[in-house]
Short mmCIF file of C-alpha atoms in Angstrom, two decimals:
data_model
loop_
_atom_site.label_atom_id
_atom_site.label_comp_id
_atom_site.label_asym_id
_atom_site.label_seq_id
_atom_site.Cartn_x
_atom_site.Cartn_y
_atom_site.Cartn_z
CA UNK B 282 76.35 242.41 -73.13
CA UNK B 283 76.58 242.20 -76.92
CA UNK B 284 80.03 241.61 -78.34
CA UNK B 285 79.35 244.40 -80.84
CA UNK B 286 79.61 247.02 -78.12
CA UNK B 287 82.67 249.11 -77.37
CA UNK B 288 84.15 247.74 -74.13
CA UNK B 289 85.93 249.60 -71.35
CA UNK B 290 89.43 248.54 -72.39
CA UNK B 291 88.76 249.72 -75.95
CA UNK B 292 87.58 253.03 -74.50
CA UNK B 293 90.73 253.46 -72.40
CA UNK B 294 92.96 252.70 -75.41
CA UNK B 295 91.05 255.13 -77.58
CA UNK B 296 91.25 257.89 -74.97
CA UNK B 297 95.03 257.45 -74.66
CA UNK B 298 95.37 257.75 -78.44
CA UNK B 299 92.98 260.69 -78.49
CA UNK B 300 94.89 262.51 -75.78
CA UNK B 301 98.18 262.08 -77.63
CA UNK B 302 97.01 262.91 -81.12
CA UNK B 303 93.75 264.86 -81.18
CA UNK B 304 93.71 267.05 -78.10
CA UNK B 305 96.84 269.07 -79.00
CA UNK B 306 95.34 269.77 -82.41
CA UNK B 307 92.07 270.88 -80.83
CA UNK B 308 93.95 273.16 -78.48
CA UNK B 309 95.80 274.68 -81.39
CA UNK B 310 92.54 275.37 -83.19
CA UNK B 311 91.10 276.94 -80.07
CA UNK B 312 94.03 279.28 -79.63
CA UNK B 313 93.87 280.59 -83.17
CA UNK B 314 90.06 280.91 -83.02
CA UNK B 315 89.27 278.41 -85.76
CA UNK B 316 90.55 277.80 -89.26
CA UNK B 317 90.00 279.62 -92.50
CA UNK B 318 87.57 278.15 -95.02
CA UNK B 319 89.46 275.66 -97.20
CA UNK B 320 89.08 274.70 -100.81
CA UNK B 321 86.75 271.78 -101.54
CA UNK B 322 88.43 268.64 -100.26
CA UNK B 323 87.20 265.04 -100.18
CA UNK B 324 86.84 263.31 -96.82
CA UNK B 325 89.76 260.87 -96.45
CA UNK B 326 88.97 257.15 -96.54
CA UNK B 327 90.51 254.77 -94.02
CA UNK B 328 92.53 251.76 -95.27
CA UNK B 329 90.43 248.87 -96.48
CA UNK B 330 88.04 250.61 -98.85
CA UNK B 331 89.39 248.54 -101.76
CA UNK B 332 88.74 245.32 -99.86
CA UNK B 333 84.97 245.73 -99.41
CA UNK B 334 82.09 245.69 -101.84
CA UNK B 335 81.34 249.09 -103.35
CA UNK B 336 77.88 248.35 -104.73
CA UNK B 337 75.37 245.58 -104.11
CA UNK B 338 71.88 244.94 -105.43
CA UNK B 339 70.32 246.38 -108.56
CA UNK B 340 68.74 249.69 -109.57
CA UNK B 341 65.16 250.16 -108.46
CA UNK B 342 62.24 251.35 -110.55
CA UNK B 343 60.42 254.32 -109.11
CA UNK B 344 57.07 253.33 -107.60
CA UNK B 345 55.52 256.47 -106.12
CA UNK B 346 53.47 256.03 -102.96
CA UNK B 347 49.82 257.05 -102.91
CA UNK B 348 48.68 259.18 -100.03
CA UNK B 349 48.32 262.70 -98.71
CA UNK B 350 51.45 264.70 -97.86
CA UNK B 351 51.59 266.52 -94.51
CA UNK B 352 50.01 270.00 -94.58
CA UNK B 353 52.35 272.72 -95.80
CA UNK B 354 53.25 275.00 -92.90
CA UNK B 355 52.66 278.66 -93.89
CA UNK B 356 55.88 279.88 -92.20
CA UNK B 357 58.25 277.11 -93.35
CA UNK B 358 60.05 276.45 -96.61
CA UNK B 359 58.26 273.86 -98.81
CA UNK B 360 57.93 270.34 -97.41
CA UNK B 361 61.14 268.36 -97.87
CA UNK B 362 63.28 271.51 -97.81
CA UNK B 363 62.71 273.02 -94.38
CA UNK B 364 64.44 270.99 -91.65
CA UNK B 365 65.89 267.80 -90.23
CA UNK B 366 62.52 266.04 -90.19
CA UNK B 367 61.40 267.40 -93.60
CA UNK B 368 58.25 269.25 -92.55
CA UNK B 369 56.27 270.62 -89.62
CA UNK B 370 54.70 267.22 -88.95
CA UNK B 371 58.09 265.51 -88.56
CA UNK B 372 57.24 262.91 -91.23
CA UNK B 373 60.85 262.46 -92.51
CA UNK B 374 59.47 262.13 -96.05
CA UNK B 375 60.40 263.86 -99.30
CA UNK B 376 57.95 264.36 -102.18
CA UNK B 377 60.59 263.84 -104.87
CA UNK B 378 62.60 260.80 -105.85
CA UNK B 379 65.93 260.02 -104.23
CA UNK B 380 68.63 258.04 -106.07
CA UNK B 381 67.44 254.78 -107.64
CA UNK B 382 70.85 253.10 -107.54
CA UNK B 383 71.77 253.57 -111.21
CA UNK B 384 75.58 253.74 -111.28
CA UNK B 385 75.66 255.81 -108.07
CA UNK B 386 78.28 258.56 -107.83
CA UNK B 387 79.71 259.57 -104.45
CA UNK B 388 81.26 262.92 -103.59
CA UNK B 389 82.12 264.42 -100.22
CA UNK B 390 83.23 267.67 -98.66
CA UNK B 391 85.63 267.84 -95.72
CA UNK B 392 84.47 270.77 -93.61
CA UNK B 393 87.23 271.09 -90.99
CA UNK B 394 90.52 269.58 -89.85
CA UNK B 395 88.68 268.08 -86.87
CA UNK B 396 84.99 267.33 -86.80
CA UNK B 397 82.93 269.28 -89.29
CA UNK B 398 79.72 267.26 -89.28
CA UNK B 399 76.87 268.91 -91.19
CA UNK B 400 73.67 267.81 -89.47
CA UNK B 401 70.44 269.46 -90.59
CA UNK B 402 70.43 270.26 -94.31
CA UNK B 403 67.79 272.45 -95.96
CA UNK B 404 67.38 273.80 -99.49
CA UNK B 405 66.63 277.32 -100.61
CA UNK B 406 64.51 278.17 -103.66
CA UNK B 407 67.58 277.87 -105.87
CA UNK B 408 68.41 274.36 -104.63
CA UNK B 409 71.44 275.48 -102.63
CA UNK B 410 72.08 273.75 -99.30
CA UNK B 411 71.72 275.74 -96.10
CA UNK B 412 73.25 273.68 -93.31
CA UNK B 413 74.87 273.95 -89.89
CA UNK B 414 78.21 272.16 -89.50
CA UNK B 415 79.82 271.44 -86.14
CA UNK B 416 83.53 272.04 -85.67
CA UNK B 417 85.64 272.22 -82.54
CA UNK B 418 85.91 275.99 -82.98
CA UNK B 419 82.12 276.39 -83.09
CA UNK B 420 79.13 275.70 -85.30
CA UNK B 421 79.05 277.28 -88.76
CA UNK B 422 76.00 278.10 -90.83
CA UNK B 423 77.00 277.26 -94.39
CA UNK B 424 75.62 277.82 -97.87
CA UNK B 425 76.81 274.98 -100.12
CA UNK B 426 76.69 274.52 -103.88
CA UNK B 427 74.57 271.35 -104.30
CA UNK B 428 76.70 269.57 -106.91
CA UNK B 429 80.27 270.36 -105.86
CA UNK B 430 79.49 270.92 -102.14
CA UNK B 431 81.78 273.98 -102.27
CA UNK B 432 81.15 276.60 -99.56
CA UNK B 433 79.53 279.73 -100.98
CA UNK B 434 79.15 281.55 -97.65
CA UNK B 435 79.43 280.85 -93.96
CA UNK B 436 78.46 282.45 -90.66
CA UNK B 437 80.38 281.56 -87.49
CA UNK B 438 78.30 280.68 -84.42
CA UNK B 439 79.76 280.75 -80.90
CA UNK B 440 81.37 277.66 -79.45
CA UNK B 441 79.15 275.43 -77.33
CA UNK B 442 79.84 274.92 -73.63
CA UNK B 443 79.96 271.16 -74.17
CA UNK B 444 82.95 271.56 -76.51
CA UNK B 445 84.89 273.59 -73.95
CA UNK B 446 84.01 271.06 -71.23
CA UNK B 447 85.05 268.16 -73.46
CA UNK B 448 88.43 269.70 -74.22
CA UNK B 449 89.19 270.67 -70.62
CA UNK B 450 88.00 267.36 -69.13
CA UNK B 451 89.03 265.11 -72.05
CA UNK B 452 85.52 263.67 -71.94
CA UNK B 453 84.31 263.90 -75.52
CA UNK B 454 81.02 262.16 -74.73
CA UNK B 455 79.82 265.61 -73.62
CA UNK B 456 79.85 266.75 -77.25
CA UNK B 457 78.05 263.75 -78.66
CA UNK B 458 75.13 264.01 -76.24
CA UNK B 459 74.58 267.74 -76.72
CA UNK B 460 71.71 268.56 -79.09
CA UNK B 461 71.87 272.35 -78.58
CA UNK B 462 73.65 275.22 -80.30
CA UNK B 463 71.91 275.28 -83.69
CA UNK B 464 71.88 271.65 -84.87
CA UNK B 465 68.05 271.76 -84.91
CA UNK B 466 67.19 274.75 -87.08
CA UNK B 467 64.60 275.42 -89.76
CA UNK B 468 64.40 277.30 -93.04
CA UNK B 469 61.43 279.64 -93.14
CA UNK B 470 59.14 280.65 -95.99
CA UNK B 471 61.58 283.39 -97.02
CA UNK B 472 64.63 281.06 -97.12
CA UNK B 473 65.94 282.38 -93.79
CA UNK B 474 67.64 280.05 -91.31
CA UNK B 475 66.17 280.31 -87.81
CA UNK B 476 68.17 278.82 -84.95
CA UNK B 477 69.12 279.16 -81.30
CA UNK B 478 72.84 279.57 -80.68
CA UNK B 479 74.84 278.63 -77.59
CA UNK B 480 74.42 282.15 -76.10
CA UNK B 481 70.66 281.47 -75.73
CA UNK B 482 69.85 283.85 -78.58
CA UNK B 483 67.40 283.06 -81.38
CA UNK B 484 68.79 284.26 -84.72
CA UNK B 485 67.13 284.72 -88.10
CA UNK B 486 69.73 284.65 -90.88
CA UNK B 487 69.16 285.62 -94.50
CA UNK B 488 71.56 284.87 -97.34
CA UNK B 489 72.01 286.94 -100.47
CA UNK B 490 74.31 287.34 -103.45
CA UNK B 491 76.66 290.29 -103.73
CA UNK B 492 77.13 292.25 -106.98
CA UNK B 493 80.41 290.40 -107.61
CA UNK B 494 78.61 287.03 -107.47
CA UNK B 495 79.78 286.03 -103.98
CA UNK B 496 77.33 285.17 -101.21
CA UNK B 497 76.88 286.32 -97.63
CA UNK B 498 74.76 285.71 -94.53
CA UNK B 499 73.09 288.60 -92.72
CA UNK B 500 71.52 288.55 -89.26
CA UNK B 501 68.04 290.00 -89.74
CA UNK B 502 66.85 289.40 -86.17
CA UNK B 503 68.47 288.53 -82.85
CA UNK B 504 66.17 287.72 -79.93
CA UNK B 505 67.88 287.44 -76.54
CA UNK B 506 66.35 284.72 -74.32
CA UNK B 507 68.73 285.20 -71.39
CA UNK B 508 66.14 287.15 -69.43
CA UNK B 509 64.23 283.89 -69.06
CA UNK B 510 66.88 281.20 -69.59
CA UNK B 511 69.81 280.65 -67.15
CA UNK B 512 72.99 281.38 -69.06
CA UNK B 513 76.00 281.05 -66.74
CA UNK B 514 77.69 278.64 -69.14
CA UNK B 515 81.21 277.27 -69.43
CA UNK B 516 83.41 279.20 -71.85
CA UNK B 517 87.12 279.90 -72.27
CA UNK B 518 86.63 283.05 -70.19
CA UNK B 519 84.32 281.36 -67.66
CA UNK B 520 85.74 277.89 -66.97
CA UNK B 521 84.18 277.51 -63.52
CA UNK B 522 80.70 279.08 -63.58
CA UNK B 523 78.84 279.26 -60.30
CA UNK B 524 75.35 279.49 -61.78
CA UNK B 525 73.16 277.45 -64.10
CA UNK B 526 73.38 276.97 -67.86
CA UNK B 527 70.29 275.80 -69.76
CA UNK B 528 71.04 275.26 -73.48
CA UNK B 529 68.30 275.84 -76.04
CA UNK B 530 67.61 272.62 -77.91
CA UNK B 531 65.34 273.49 -80.82
CA UNK B 532 63.10 276.09 -82.47
CA UNK B 533 60.00 275.83 -84.69
CA UNK B 534 57.20 278.23 -85.71
CA UNK B 535 53.55 277.62 -84.95
CA UNK B 536 50.74 278.15 -87.45
CA UNK B 537 50.45 281.82 -86.40
CA UNK B 538 54.14 282.55 -86.96
CA UNK B 539 55.29 282.58 -83.33
CA UNK B 540 58.71 281.03 -82.90
CA UNK B 541 58.64 278.33 -80.23
CA UNK B 542 61.79 277.21 -78.41
CA UNK B 543 62.64 274.52 -75.87
CA UNK B 544 65.59 274.01 -73.53
CA UNK B 545 67.34 270.99 -72.12
CA UNK B 546 66.06 271.70 -68.61
CA UNK B 547 62.41 271.75 -69.61
CA UNK B 548 61.70 275.35 -70.53
CA UNK B 549 59.14 275.94 -73.26
CA UNK B 550 58.83 279.41 -74.72
CA UNK B 551 57.75 281.62 -77.59
CA UNK B 552 59.04 284.68 -79.42
CA UNK B 553 56.64 287.01 -81.19
CA UNK B 554 58.65 288.06 -84.29
CA UNK B 555 56.57 291.21 -84.70
CA UNK B 556 56.96 292.64 -81.22
CA UNK B 557 59.93 290.71 -79.83
CA UNK B 558 57.84 289.63 -76.83
CA UNK B 559 59.22 286.51 -75.14
CA UNK B 560 57.14 284.24 -72.91
CA UNK B 561 58.02 280.92 -71.27
CA UNK B 562 57.12 278.29 -68.70
CA UNK B 563 59.15 275.48 -67.14
CA UNK B 564 58.30 271.79 -66.87
CA UNK B 565 59.95 271.16 -63.53
CA UNK B 566 62.13 268.07 -63.36
CA UNK B 567 61.77 267.25 -67.06
CA UNK B 568 64.38 267.36 -69.83
CA UNK B 569 63.94 268.10 -73.54
CA UNK B 570 66.65 266.79 -75.88
CA UNK B 571 64.62 266.34 -79.07
CA UNK B 572 63.06 268.66 -81.58
CA UNK B 573 59.29 269.07 -81.79
CA UNK B 574 56.48 269.14 -84.33
CA UNK B 575 53.68 271.55 -85.17
CA UNK B 576 50.18 271.29 -86.63
CA UNK B 577 47.24 273.66 -86.71
CA UNK B 578 45.89 272.01 -83.55
CA UNK B 579 49.02 272.61 -81.48
CA UNK B 580 52.70 272.13 -80.75
CA UNK B 581 53.76 268.56 -79.85
CA UNK B 582 56.74 268.26 -77.49
CA UNK B 583 58.16 265.15 -75.83
CA UNK B 584 60.20 265.33 -72.62
CA UNK B 585 61.98 262.51 -70.84
CA UNK B 586 58.74 261.98 -68.88
CA UNK B 587 55.75 262.79 -71.06
CA UNK B 588 54.27 263.80 -74.41
CA UNK B 589 52.56 267.21 -74.50
CA UNK B 590 50.35 269.22 -76.79
CA UNK B 591 50.75 272.97 -76.29
CA UNK B 592 49.08 276.09 -77.55
CA UNK B 593 49.88 279.76 -76.91
CA UNK B 594 47.61 281.98 -74.85
CA UNK B 595 46.73 285.48 -76.09
CA UNK B 596 50.00 286.95 -74.78
CA UNK B 597 52.12 284.07 -76.18
CA UNK B 598 52.56 282.07 -72.96
CA UNK B 599 52.74 278.30 -73.64
CA UNK B 600 49.81 276.37 -72.18
CA UNK B 601 49.51 272.57 -72.11
CA UNK B 602 46.37 271.26 -73.82
CA UNK B 603 47.05 267.71 -72.66
CA UNK B 604 49.85 265.60 -71.18
CA UNK B 605 50.45 261.86 -71.59
CA UNK B 606 53.10 260.02 -69.57
CA UNK B 607 54.88 256.96 -70.97
CA UNK B 608 57.22 254.23 -69.71
CA UNK B 609 60.60 255.98 -69.40
CA UNK B 610 62.40 252.90 -68.08
CA UNK B 611 64.96 252.85 -65.30
CA UNK B 612 68.03 254.22 -67.08
CA UNK B 613 69.64 255.54 -70.23
CA UNK B 614 70.30 252.81 -72.78
CA UNK B 615 73.40 252.67 -75.00
CA UNK B 616 72.06 254.43 -78.06
CA UNK B 617 70.01 257.05 -76.19
CA UNK B 618 70.86 260.62 -75.24
CA UNK B 619 68.83 260.53 -72.02
CA UNK B 620 66.35 258.41 -70.05
CA UNK B 621 63.30 258.98 -72.14
CA UNK B 622 61.90 258.90 -75.63
CA UNK B 623 64.48 259.62 -78.31
CA UNK B 624 61.95 260.60 -80.94
CA UNK B 625 60.56 263.86 -82.21
CA UNK B 626 56.74 263.47 -82.21
CA UNK B 627 55.27 262.46 -85.59
CA UNK B 628 51.90 263.97 -86.51
CA UNK B 629 50.18 261.81 -89.09
CA UNK B 630 47.08 260.01 -90.33
CA UNK B 631 43.68 260.86 -88.93
CA UNK B 632 44.78 263.01 -86.00
CA UNK B 633 47.50 260.70 -84.62
CA UNK B 634 50.81 261.40 -82.92
CA UNK B 635 53.52 258.74 -82.56
CA UNK B 636 56.63 258.46 -80.37
CA UNK B 637 58.64 255.63 -78.83
CA UNK B 638 59.06 254.98 -75.11
CA UNK B 639 62.14 253.84 -73.17
CA UNK B 640 60.77 250.65 -71.60
CA UNK B 641 63.49 248.48 -70.07
CA UNK B 642 63.14 245.19 -71.93
CA UNK B 643 61.70 246.19 -75.30
CA UNK B 644 61.03 249.67 -76.57
CA UNK B 645 57.48 250.31 -77.76
CA UNK B 646 56.09 252.39 -80.58
CA UNK B 647 53.21 254.41 -79.13
CA UNK B 648 50.39 255.94 -81.15
CA UNK B 649 47.98 258.41 -79.53
CA UNK B 650 44.92 260.37 -80.63
CA UNK B 651 45.69 264.09 -80.66
CA UNK B 652 42.31 265.68 -80.01
CA UNK B 653 41.87 267.90 -76.98
CA UNK B 654 38.46 266.30 -76.37
CA UNK B 655 39.87 262.75 -76.12
CA UNK B 656 39.56 261.25 -72.61
CA UNK B 657 42.94 260.37 -71.12
CA UNK B 658 42.07 256.68 -70.87
CA UNK B 659 41.11 256.56 -74.56
CA UNK B 660 44.08 258.47 -76.00
CA UNK B 661 46.36 255.44 -76.61
CA UNK B 662 45.67 253.74 -79.96
CA UNK B 663 48.40 251.10 -79.73
CA UNK B 664 51.59 250.08 -77.97
CA UNK B 665 53.78 247.84 -80.14
CA UNK B 666 57.03 246.30 -78.80
CA UNK B 667 59.88 246.33 -81.33
CA UNK B 668 63.26 244.62 -81.72
CA UNK B 669 64.91 242.12 -79.42
CA UNK B 670 64.73 241.64 -75.68
CA UNK B 671 67.24 243.84 -73.86
CA UNK B 672 68.51 245.45 -77.07
CA UNK B 673 66.14 248.12 -78.35
CA UNK B 674 66.19 251.90 -78.40
CA UNK B 675 66.04 254.71 -80.90
CA UNK B 676 67.20 258.30 -80.68
CA UNK B 677 65.91 259.28 -84.09
CA UNK B 678 62.66 260.43 -85.59
CA UNK B 679 60.15 257.91 -86.85
CA UNK B 680 59.06 257.98 -90.49
CA UNK B 681 55.32 258.33 -91.09
CA UNK B 682 53.30 258.17 -94.29
CA UNK B 683 49.56 257.56 -94.46
CA UNK B 684 48.89 255.24 -91.52
CA UNK B 685 52.39 253.70 -91.64
CA UNK B 686 55.28 254.13 -89.20
CA UNK B 687 58.91 253.06 -89.75
CA UNK B 688 61.29 252.78 -86.79
CA UNK B 689 65.01 251.88 -86.63
CA UNK B 690 67.03 250.39 -83.76
CA UNK B 691 70.02 252.42 -82.50
CA UNK B 692 70.84 250.18 -79.52
CA UNK B 693 74.60 250.10 -78.89
CA UNK B 694 75.60 253.32 -80.64
CA UNK B 695 77.10 256.02 -78.39
CA UNK B 696 79.52 258.04 -80.57
CA UNK B 697 82.07 257.43 -83.35
CA UNK B 698 84.25 255.36 -81.01
CA UNK B 699 81.47 252.79 -80.57
CA UNK B 700 81.90 251.14 -83.94
CA UNK B 701 85.65 251.23 -84.56
CA UNK B 702 87.55 248.17 -85.79
CA UNK B 703 84.66 246.55 -87.64
CA UNK B 704 82.07 246.69 -84.87
CA UNK B 705 78.40 247.37 -85.46
CA UNK B 706 75.11 247.55 -83.58
CA UNK B 707 72.30 245.06 -83.02
CA UNK B 708 70.26 246.80 -85.70
CA UNK B 709 66.78 246.29 -87.02
CA UNK B 710 64.05 248.23 -88.80
CA UNK B 711 60.27 247.70 -88.52
CA UNK B 712 57.21 249.01 -90.29
CA UNK B 713 54.01 249.28 -88.25
CA UNK B 714 50.60 250.29 -89.63
CA UNK B 715 47.65 251.75 -87.75
CA UNK B 716 44.52 249.84 -88.72
CA UNK B 717 42.09 251.68 -90.95
CA UNK B 718 39.41 251.65 -88.25
CA UNK B 719 41.84 252.93 -85.59
CA UNK B 720 41.36 249.81 -83.43
CA UNK B 721 45.09 249.11 -83.07
CA UNK B 722 48.33 248.57 -84.99
CA UNK B 723 50.02 245.69 -86.80
CA UNK B 724 53.63 244.94 -87.71
CA UNK B 725 53.90 244.77 -91.52
CA UNK B 726 57.55 243.76 -91.87
CA UNK B 727 60.84 243.56 -90.02
CA UNK B 728 64.33 243.97 -91.46
CA UNK B 729 67.79 243.17 -90.10
CA UNK B 730 69.31 246.34 -91.59
CA UNK B 731 71.93 247.80 -89.22
CA UNK B 732 71.58 251.58 -89.35
CA UNK B 733 73.46 252.72 -86.23
CA UNK B 734 72.42 256.33 -85.78
CA UNK B 735 71.11 258.02 -88.92
CA UNK B 736 67.83 259.92 -89.20
CA UNK B 737 66.40 257.88 -92.12
CA UNK B 738 64.18 259.23 -94.88
CA UNK B 739 61.42 258.04 -97.20
CA UNK B 740 61.04 259.19 -100.79
CA UNK B 741 57.33 259.15 -101.55
CA UNK B 742 58.32 259.94 -105.13
CA UNK B 743 59.91 256.51 -105.63
CA UNK B 744 58.82 254.34 -102.68
CA UNK B 745 62.30 253.83 -101.24
CA UNK B 746 63.48 254.21 -97.64
CA UNK B 747 67.08 255.39 -97.17
CA UNK B 748 69.31 254.23 -94.31
CA UNK B 749 73.02 254.57 -93.51
CA UNK B 750 74.26 251.06 -92.93
CA UNK B 751 77.30 249.50 -91.30
CA UNK B 752 77.77 245.75 -90.87
CA UNK B 753 80.33 243.92 -88.70
CA UNK B 754 83.61 243.21 -90.48
CA UNK B 755 86.04 240.49 -89.32
CA UNK B 756 88.97 242.39 -90.87
CA UNK B 757 88.21 245.47 -88.80
CA UNK B 758 87.17 247.57 -91.81
CA UNK B 759 84.58 250.24 -91.01
CA UNK B 760 82.55 250.43 -94.22
CA UNK B 761 79.56 252.79 -94.45
CA UNK B 762 76.79 252.43 -97.04
CA UNK B 763 73.82 254.41 -98.25
CA UNK B 764 71.14 251.71 -98.38
CA UNK B 765 67.79 251.78 -100.18
CA UNK B 766 64.93 249.63 -98.82
CA UNK B 767 61.54 248.99 -100.41
CA UNK B 768 58.92 250.73 -98.25
CA UNK B 769 56.26 248.21 -99.24
CA UNK B 770 58.20 244.99 -98.52
CA UNK B 771 61.20 245.87 -96.35
CA UNK B 772 63.58 244.33 -98.92
CA UNK B 773 67.01 245.91 -99.40
CA UNK B 774 67.15 246.97 -103.05
CA UNK B 775 70.72 248.26 -103.27
CA UNK B 776 73.51 249.83 -101.28
CA UNK B 777 76.44 252.04 -102.21
CA UNK B 778 79.68 252.44 -100.27
CA UNK B 779 80.22 256.05 -99.22
CA UNK B 780 83.55 255.60 -97.42
CA UNK B 781 85.51 253.79 -94.75
CA UNK B 782 86.63 254.80 -91.28
CA UNK B 783 85.23 256.94 -88.45
CA UNK B 784 85.24 260.12 -90.54
CA UNK B 785 82.29 258.60 -92.47
CA UNK B 786 80.32 257.79 -89.30
CA UNK B 787 77.17 259.95 -89.45
CA UNK B 788 76.90 260.34 -85.62
CA UNK B 789 73.16 261.12 -85.43
CA UNK B 790 73.00 263.34 -88.52
CA UNK B 791 70.19 262.75 -91.03
CA UNK B 792 69.97 261.59 -94.59
CA UNK B 793 68.44 264.45 -96.60
CA UNK B 794 66.97 264.00 -100.07
CA UNK B 795 67.61 266.98 -102.31
CA UNK B 796 65.12 268.26 -104.90
CA UNK B 797 67.53 267.18 -107.67
CA UNK B 798 67.41 263.53 -106.51
CA UNK B 799 70.68 263.56 -104.53
CA UNK B 800 70.91 261.91 -101.11
CA UNK B 801 73.07 263.88 -98.67
CA UNK B 802 74.43 262.41 -95.44
CA UNK B 803 76.04 264.45 -92.68
CA UNK B 804 79.13 262.58 -91.46
CA UNK B 805 81.70 263.20 -88.75
CA UNK B 806 84.08 265.10 -91.05
CA UNK B 807 81.56 266.92 -93.23
CA UNK B 808 78.93 265.89 -95.76
CA UNK B 809 78.56 263.13 -98.38
CA UNK B 810 76.42 263.22 -101.52
CA UNK B 811 75.17 260.17 -103.48
CA UNK B 812 73.40 260.61 -106.82
CA UNK B 813 72.57 258.44 -109.81
CA UNK B 814 75.16 258.45 -112.58
CA UNK B 815 74.66 258.57 -116.30
#
């Protein structure tokens, strides 16, 4: 086993410290039902931030990438603004330039006393951030001012079952492997946040400005899925449920405006926003822990067993157009949420869809043809092994642009305890291109960048890839960097220190490139912004 991994003795020591220091504070927050919104406050840095490099490399010159952007979904906010993976295709690209590394300025916003990570970040027409931040008292939908990161409005979501279970069992891994409760949401074409909360309700939230200049969220629609989704879930008033709880993982609209939803236990469903009609099916024995992608030709969903393309029948019932199994391996790797692909499907190029598998020795990038008329034995375009033997997995979306795919290695990352005291992961990033004639794929470059768990992004406006990097440190300093890599060559161009310590661990949250050129990173204690200085 790699020496970079958190060992069992480290885990026992951390749990003892956690029990003594953190759990009483969590309990206090639970009793009082959460904390009041605080004034803007920087995320504290751990000791050692003066002992590490703050900036390395040199500013880049913008070199926009040629190519066709993914189709604009008619029911989503503009590409780059609408969700964790940037657009309906899941490309993880932004059409504008991110920071070039010119005298970078770093600001942060501490969201809560404990936790507070802001995962998915979207942008309304005015450039304000609409995000969901996770705290121990429940998720909060927040409207943030893009420069100061000050909270303009917030809407409290119910606490997730995994949080209650973690507190009562002192097993905080339950939180870090739970992708439900609103983390995957989208901003629609009217700047409304659409999400599924922990009560198995789909909500559509609008935000507006009051006459006095303040802001508020309003629930425009509330669709109850509990008629079709088991909902006997752990809560403070139901600590020992006797039934089943099936959390809703993600929501996305199709090209006709139906809202699709998936659950951890393999349910796939739709909501007709006009009539409120709800339809669903279940993929028996399969689990869905990732988001999904949508094109005019269907809805692409990956389970821990197979990749699917779905369409809706006339009454809205999901119907599989095709199903493709993949190598799911023999167990869950350190750095994976479950035994299966960790990627949201990427729809790109000339009718392709890409995911990764969970093969035991080396994970593979898989590219398939999407057409419904493609014979099953001709669907696979390529299968490319990536990273080292016995040390490869990813639980994040791929990046796709043109015929290119970028994949990062998350092997060894479990949660913020994994990298304490200067530890890091095996790391690695690769770019793979599908050949122009569709006859296969080739590896273009490989990089040793260690990006433990971030959802990376590509700025097609300047040609830079953005990662959240952490290298091993012999002094035990946990230094986190926003790192820019040349898409064409794989060369690191520059990196900027964002902070030190576990509060700056991004814990599976994405990098999001704002329309003003700022790079935002959700971190364990809130959100960080990096932008070019004067």
